[in-house]
Coordinates of C-alpha atoms in Angstrom, one line a residue:
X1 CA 54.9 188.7 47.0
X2 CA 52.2 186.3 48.6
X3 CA 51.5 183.0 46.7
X4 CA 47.9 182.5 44.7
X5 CA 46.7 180.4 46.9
X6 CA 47.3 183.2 49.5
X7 CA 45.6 185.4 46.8
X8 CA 43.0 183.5 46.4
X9 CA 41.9 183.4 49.9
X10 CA 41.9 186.9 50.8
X11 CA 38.8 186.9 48.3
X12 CA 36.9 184.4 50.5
X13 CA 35.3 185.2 54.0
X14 CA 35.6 182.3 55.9
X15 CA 33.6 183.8 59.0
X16 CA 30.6 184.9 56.2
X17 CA 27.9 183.3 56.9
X18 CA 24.7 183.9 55.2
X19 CA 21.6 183.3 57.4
X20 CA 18.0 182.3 55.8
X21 CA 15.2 184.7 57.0
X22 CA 14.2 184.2 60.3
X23 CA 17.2 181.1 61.0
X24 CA 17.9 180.9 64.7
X25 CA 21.3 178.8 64.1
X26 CA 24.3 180.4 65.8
X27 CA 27.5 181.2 63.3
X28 CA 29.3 178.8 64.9
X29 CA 26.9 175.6 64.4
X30 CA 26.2 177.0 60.8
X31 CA 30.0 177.2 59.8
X32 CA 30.2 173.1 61.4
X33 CA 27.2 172.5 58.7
X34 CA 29.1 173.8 55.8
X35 CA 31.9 171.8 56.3
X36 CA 29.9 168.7 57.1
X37 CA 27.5 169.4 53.5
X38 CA 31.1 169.7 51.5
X39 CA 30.3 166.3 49.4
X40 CA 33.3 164.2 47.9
X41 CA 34.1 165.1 44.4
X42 CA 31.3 163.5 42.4
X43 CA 33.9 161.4 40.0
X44 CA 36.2 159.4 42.7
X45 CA 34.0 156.7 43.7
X46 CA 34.6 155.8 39.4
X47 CA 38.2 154.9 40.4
X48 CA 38.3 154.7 44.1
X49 CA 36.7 151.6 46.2
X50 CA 33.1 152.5 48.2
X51 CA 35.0 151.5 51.4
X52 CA 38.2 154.1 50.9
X53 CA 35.9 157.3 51.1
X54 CA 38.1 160.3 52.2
X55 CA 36.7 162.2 54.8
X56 CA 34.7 165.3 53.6
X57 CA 36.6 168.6 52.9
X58 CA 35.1 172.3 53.0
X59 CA 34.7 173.8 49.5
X60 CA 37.7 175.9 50.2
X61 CA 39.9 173.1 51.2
X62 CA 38.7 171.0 48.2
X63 CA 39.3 174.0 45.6
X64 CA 43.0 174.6 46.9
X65 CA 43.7 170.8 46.8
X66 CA 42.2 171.0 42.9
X67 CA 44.2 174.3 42.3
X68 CA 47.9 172.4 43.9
X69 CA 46.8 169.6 41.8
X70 CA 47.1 171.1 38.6
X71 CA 51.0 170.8 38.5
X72 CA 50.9 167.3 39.6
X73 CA 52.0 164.8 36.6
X74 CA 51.2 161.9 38.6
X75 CA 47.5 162.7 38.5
X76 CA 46.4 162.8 34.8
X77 CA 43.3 161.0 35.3
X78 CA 41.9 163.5 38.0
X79 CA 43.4 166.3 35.9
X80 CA 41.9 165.5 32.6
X81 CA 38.4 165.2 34.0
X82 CA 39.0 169.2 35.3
X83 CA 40.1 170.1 32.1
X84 CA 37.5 168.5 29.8
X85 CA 35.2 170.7 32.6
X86 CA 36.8 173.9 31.8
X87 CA 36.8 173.4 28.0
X88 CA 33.5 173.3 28.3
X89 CA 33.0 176.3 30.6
X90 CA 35.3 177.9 29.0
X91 CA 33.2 177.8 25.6
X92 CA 29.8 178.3 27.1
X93 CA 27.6 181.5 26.5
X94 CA 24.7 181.9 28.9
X95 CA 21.6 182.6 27.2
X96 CA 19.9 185.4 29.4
X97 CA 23.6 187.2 29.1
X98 CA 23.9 187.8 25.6
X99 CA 22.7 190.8 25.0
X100 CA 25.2 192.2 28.2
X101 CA 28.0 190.9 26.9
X102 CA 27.3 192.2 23.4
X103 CA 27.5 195.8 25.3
X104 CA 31.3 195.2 26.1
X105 CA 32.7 192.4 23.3
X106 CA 33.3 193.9 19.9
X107 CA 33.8 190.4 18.5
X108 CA 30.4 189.5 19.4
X109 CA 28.8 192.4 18.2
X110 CA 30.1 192.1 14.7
X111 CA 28.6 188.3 14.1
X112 CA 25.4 186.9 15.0
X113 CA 26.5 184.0 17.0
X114 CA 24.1 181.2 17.1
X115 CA 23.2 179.3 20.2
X116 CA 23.0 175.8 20.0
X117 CA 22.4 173.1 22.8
X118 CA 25.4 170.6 23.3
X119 CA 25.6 167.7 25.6
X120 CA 28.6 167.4 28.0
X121 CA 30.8 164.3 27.4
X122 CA 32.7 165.0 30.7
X123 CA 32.7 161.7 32.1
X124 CA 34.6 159.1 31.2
X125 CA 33.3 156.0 28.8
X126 CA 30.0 158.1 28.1
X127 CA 30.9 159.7 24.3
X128 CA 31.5 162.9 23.0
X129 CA 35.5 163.8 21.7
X130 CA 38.4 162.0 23.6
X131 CA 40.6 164.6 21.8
X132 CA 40.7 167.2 24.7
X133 CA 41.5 165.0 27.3
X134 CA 43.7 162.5 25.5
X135 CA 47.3 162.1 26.7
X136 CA 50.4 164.0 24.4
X137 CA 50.6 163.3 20.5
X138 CA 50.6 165.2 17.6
X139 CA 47.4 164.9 16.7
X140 CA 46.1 166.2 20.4
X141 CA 48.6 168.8 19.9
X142 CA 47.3 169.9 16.4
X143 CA 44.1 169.9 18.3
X144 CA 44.4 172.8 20.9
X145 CA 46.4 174.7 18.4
X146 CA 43.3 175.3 16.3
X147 CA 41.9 177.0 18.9
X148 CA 44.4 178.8 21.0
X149 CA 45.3 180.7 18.0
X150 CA 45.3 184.3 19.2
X151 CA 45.7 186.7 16.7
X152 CA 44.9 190.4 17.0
X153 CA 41.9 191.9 15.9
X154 CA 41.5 195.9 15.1
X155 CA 38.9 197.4 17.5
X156 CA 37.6 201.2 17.4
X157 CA 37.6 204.0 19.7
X158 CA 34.2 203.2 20.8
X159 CA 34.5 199.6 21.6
X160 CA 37.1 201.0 24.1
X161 CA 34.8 203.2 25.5
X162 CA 32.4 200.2 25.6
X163 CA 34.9 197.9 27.5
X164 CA 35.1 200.7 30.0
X165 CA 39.0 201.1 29.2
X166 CA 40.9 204.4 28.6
X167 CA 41.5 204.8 24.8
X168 CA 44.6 207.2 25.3
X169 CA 46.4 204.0 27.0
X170 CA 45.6 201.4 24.2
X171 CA 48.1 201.1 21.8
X172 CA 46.7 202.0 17.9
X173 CA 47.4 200.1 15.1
X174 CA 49.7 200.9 12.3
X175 CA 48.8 203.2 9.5
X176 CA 46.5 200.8 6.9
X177 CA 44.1 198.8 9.6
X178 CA 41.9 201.3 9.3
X179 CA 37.9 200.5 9.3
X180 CA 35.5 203.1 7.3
X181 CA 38.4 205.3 7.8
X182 CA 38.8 205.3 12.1
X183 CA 41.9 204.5 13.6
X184 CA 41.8 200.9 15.3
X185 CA 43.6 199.7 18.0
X186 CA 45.4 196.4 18.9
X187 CA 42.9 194.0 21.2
X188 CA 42.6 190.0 20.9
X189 CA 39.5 188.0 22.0
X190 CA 39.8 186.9 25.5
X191 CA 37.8 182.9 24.5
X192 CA 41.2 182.4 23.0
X193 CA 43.3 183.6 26.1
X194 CA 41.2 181.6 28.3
X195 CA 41.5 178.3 26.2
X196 CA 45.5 178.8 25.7
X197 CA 45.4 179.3 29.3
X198 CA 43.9 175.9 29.9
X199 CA 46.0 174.5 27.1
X200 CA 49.0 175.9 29.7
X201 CA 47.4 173.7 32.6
X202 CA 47.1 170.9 30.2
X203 CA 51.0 170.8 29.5
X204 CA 51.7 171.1 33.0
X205 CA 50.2 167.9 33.7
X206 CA 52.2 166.4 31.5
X207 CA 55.0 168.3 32.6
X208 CA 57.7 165.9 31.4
X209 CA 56.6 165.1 27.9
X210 CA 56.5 169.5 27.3
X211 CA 59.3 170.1 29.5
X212 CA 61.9 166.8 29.4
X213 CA 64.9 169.2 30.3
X214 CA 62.6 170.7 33.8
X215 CA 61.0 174.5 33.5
X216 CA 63.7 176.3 35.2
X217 CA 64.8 177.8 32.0
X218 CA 61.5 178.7 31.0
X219 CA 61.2 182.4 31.7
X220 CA 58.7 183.3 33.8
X221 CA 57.1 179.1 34.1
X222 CA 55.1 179.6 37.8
X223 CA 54.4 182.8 36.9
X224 CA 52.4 182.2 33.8
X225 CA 50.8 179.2 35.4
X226 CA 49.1 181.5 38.4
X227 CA 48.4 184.0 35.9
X228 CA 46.6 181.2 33.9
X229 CA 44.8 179.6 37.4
X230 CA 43.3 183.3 38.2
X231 CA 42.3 183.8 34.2
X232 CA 40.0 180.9 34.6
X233 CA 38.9 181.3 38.3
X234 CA 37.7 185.0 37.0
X235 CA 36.3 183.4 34.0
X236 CA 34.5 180.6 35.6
X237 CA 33.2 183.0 38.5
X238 CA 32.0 185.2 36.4
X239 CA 30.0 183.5 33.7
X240 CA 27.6 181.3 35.8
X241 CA 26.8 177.8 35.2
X242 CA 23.2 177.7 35.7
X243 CA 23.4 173.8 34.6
X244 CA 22.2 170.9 37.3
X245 CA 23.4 167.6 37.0
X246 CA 22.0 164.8 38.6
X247 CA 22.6 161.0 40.0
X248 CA 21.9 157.2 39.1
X249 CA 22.5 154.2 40.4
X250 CA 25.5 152.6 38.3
X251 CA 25.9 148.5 38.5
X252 CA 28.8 147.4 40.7
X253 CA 28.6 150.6 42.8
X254 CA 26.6 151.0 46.2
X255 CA 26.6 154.5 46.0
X256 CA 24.6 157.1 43.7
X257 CA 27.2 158.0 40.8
X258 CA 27.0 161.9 39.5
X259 CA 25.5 161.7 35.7
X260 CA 27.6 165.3 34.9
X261 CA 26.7 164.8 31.0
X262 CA 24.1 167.5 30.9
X263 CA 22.6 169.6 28.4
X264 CA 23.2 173.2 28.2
X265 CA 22.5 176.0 25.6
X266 CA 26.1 177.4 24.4
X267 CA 27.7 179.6 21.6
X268 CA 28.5 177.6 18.3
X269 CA 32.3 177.7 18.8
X270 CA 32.3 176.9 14.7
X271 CA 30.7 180.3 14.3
X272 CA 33.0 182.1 16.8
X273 CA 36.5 180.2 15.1
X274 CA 35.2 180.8 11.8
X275 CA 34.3 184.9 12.4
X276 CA 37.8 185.3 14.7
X277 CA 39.6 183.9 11.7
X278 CA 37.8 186.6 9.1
X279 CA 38.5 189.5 11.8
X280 CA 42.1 188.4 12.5
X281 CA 45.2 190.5 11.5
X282 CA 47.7 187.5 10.5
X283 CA 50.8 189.7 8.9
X284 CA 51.6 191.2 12.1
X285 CA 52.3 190.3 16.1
X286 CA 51.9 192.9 18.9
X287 CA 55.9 192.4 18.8
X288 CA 55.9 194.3 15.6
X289 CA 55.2 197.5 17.5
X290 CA 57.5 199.5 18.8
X291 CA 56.8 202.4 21.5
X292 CA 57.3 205.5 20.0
X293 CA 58.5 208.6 22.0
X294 CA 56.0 210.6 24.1
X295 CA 53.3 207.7 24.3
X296 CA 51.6 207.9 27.4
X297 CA 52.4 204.5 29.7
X298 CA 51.5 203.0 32.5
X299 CA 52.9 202.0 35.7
X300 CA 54.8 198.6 35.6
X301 CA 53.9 196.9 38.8
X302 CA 56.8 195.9 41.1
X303 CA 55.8 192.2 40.9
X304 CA 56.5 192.2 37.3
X305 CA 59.7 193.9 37.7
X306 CA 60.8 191.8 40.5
X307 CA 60.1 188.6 38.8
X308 CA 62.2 190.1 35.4
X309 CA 65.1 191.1 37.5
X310 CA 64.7 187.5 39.4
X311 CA 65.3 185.9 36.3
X312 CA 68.0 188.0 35.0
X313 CA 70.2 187.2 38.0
X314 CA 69.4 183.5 38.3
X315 CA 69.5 182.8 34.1
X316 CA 71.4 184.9 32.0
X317 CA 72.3 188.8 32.9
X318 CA 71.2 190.1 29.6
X319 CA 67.8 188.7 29.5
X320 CA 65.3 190.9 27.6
X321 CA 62.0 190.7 28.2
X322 CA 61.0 192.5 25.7

């Protein structure tokens, strides 16, 4: 079984090169340009002095170092300023791609969700909610609970069909969820398994106030965390950022300093929490549900069942993961 970073590279061309109409620059010279554009992340010179510069990376090498990072405790600062990012990104709606999403997001197209322009408070010192990047406590924790919550929601046959997935394979819901009489079937909005996915990423960083006892007897720990890395890389990659930020000259620093507190045009979260909380089924968990006989399943991929029988003969033999 490769690793993700292994994963994530077999989606990425190195040798692609895209020329501009009528460029004359050999492949080779234009792949020594790329890496010599990749700029230092726009934060460090904040904490680092002008004179300590690292040497520039290639995107690619700069994303993997980001992506190792991520289960590094000893980097919180670096850390928290990716995840206030992808909090952000992970709550954004892009304007011209409302009406396409509608198409294939029941959720969306039972509410009219408002779009309303919020500021970025990414950097550090410059407002906006120190909640989301704050270090452990109770109230952080209480925090990204009230909005990981991922309950199911009841879809119909023909939201399937609009999410371009198989209805016989989706699992219905028990009798009395019906709506206007159809038979629904168990779903849960994705924005909440994107957000407890970077909730994951958060409590790996602080890996030892989660985990004080180590992860090894957390079933299924690095697993989980790749799973959650290539959520958000879909996510992120998907969903365009079409924002520019731009850069000033701060006192005390030489160099021009990113200004990444920019304006974009988003989804009122409010709206979305409020309406996921009416639509929610809150008496039940997919748990509830057993398989009866003659349902028609799907194949189990060999990673899963390699990584189940791992932990069976490393833990405890009568591990169920069901």
């Amino acid at each position: 079984m490769s690793s993700f970073p292994q994963q994530l590279a077999s989606h990425f061309k190195r040798d692609r090169v895209y020329m501009p109409v009528g460029g004359s620059k050999s492949r080779s010279e234009m792949l020594d340009e790329q890496d010599r554009a990749g700029s230092i992340d726009s934060d460090i010179p904040l904490m680092e002095s002008p004179h300590s510069m690292p040497r520039p990376q290639s995107w690619f090498k700069r994303m993997l170092a980001r992506l190792r990072a991520i289960t590094m405790p000893s980097r919180p600062v670096m850390i928290n300023l990716v995840l206030s990012q992808l909090l952000i990104a992970c709550l954004l709606v892009v304007n011209g791609d409302a009406n396409c999403r509608r198409e294939q997001a029941p959720l969306l197209d039972r509410v009219n969700v408002p779009l309303v322009l919020r500021q970025s408070f990414a950097q550090y010192g410059m407002g906006g909610n120190e909640i989301w990047r704050a270090e452990p406590s109770e109230e952080v924790d209480k925090a990204w609970e009230a909005v990981t919550a991922e309950h199911i929601i009841p879809v119909k046959h023909s939201d399937i069909v609009a999410m371009r997935k198989d209805p016989s394979e989706v699992v219905p819901m028990p009798p009395g969820y019906e709506v206007d009489g159809e038979q629904t079937y168990m779903a849960k909005a994705a924005a909440f398994h994107n957000i407890h996915c970077l909730d994951w990423l958060r409590k790996a960083v602080y890996r030892r106030h989660y985990y004080p006892n180590g992860t090894d007897e957390v079933p299924f720990y690095d697993y989980h965390t790749a799973h959650c890395i290539m959520i958000l890389f879909e996510h992120l990659t998907c969903y365009g950022d079409s924002g520019v930020y731009l850069y000033r000259w701060m006192e005390r620093f030489d160099r021009p300093i990113a200004d990444t507190n920019i304006w974009r045009k988003c989804w009122d979260f409010e709206t979305v929490l409020q309406e996921h909380n009416n639509a929610a089924v809150k008496d039940m968990v997919e748990t509830d549900v057993k398989k009866p006989k003659g349902a028609k399943e799907v194949e189990a991929p060999w990673q899963i069942l390699k990584i189940i029988s791992d932990f069976q003969r490393d833990h405890d033999a009568n591990f169920d993961p069901h």
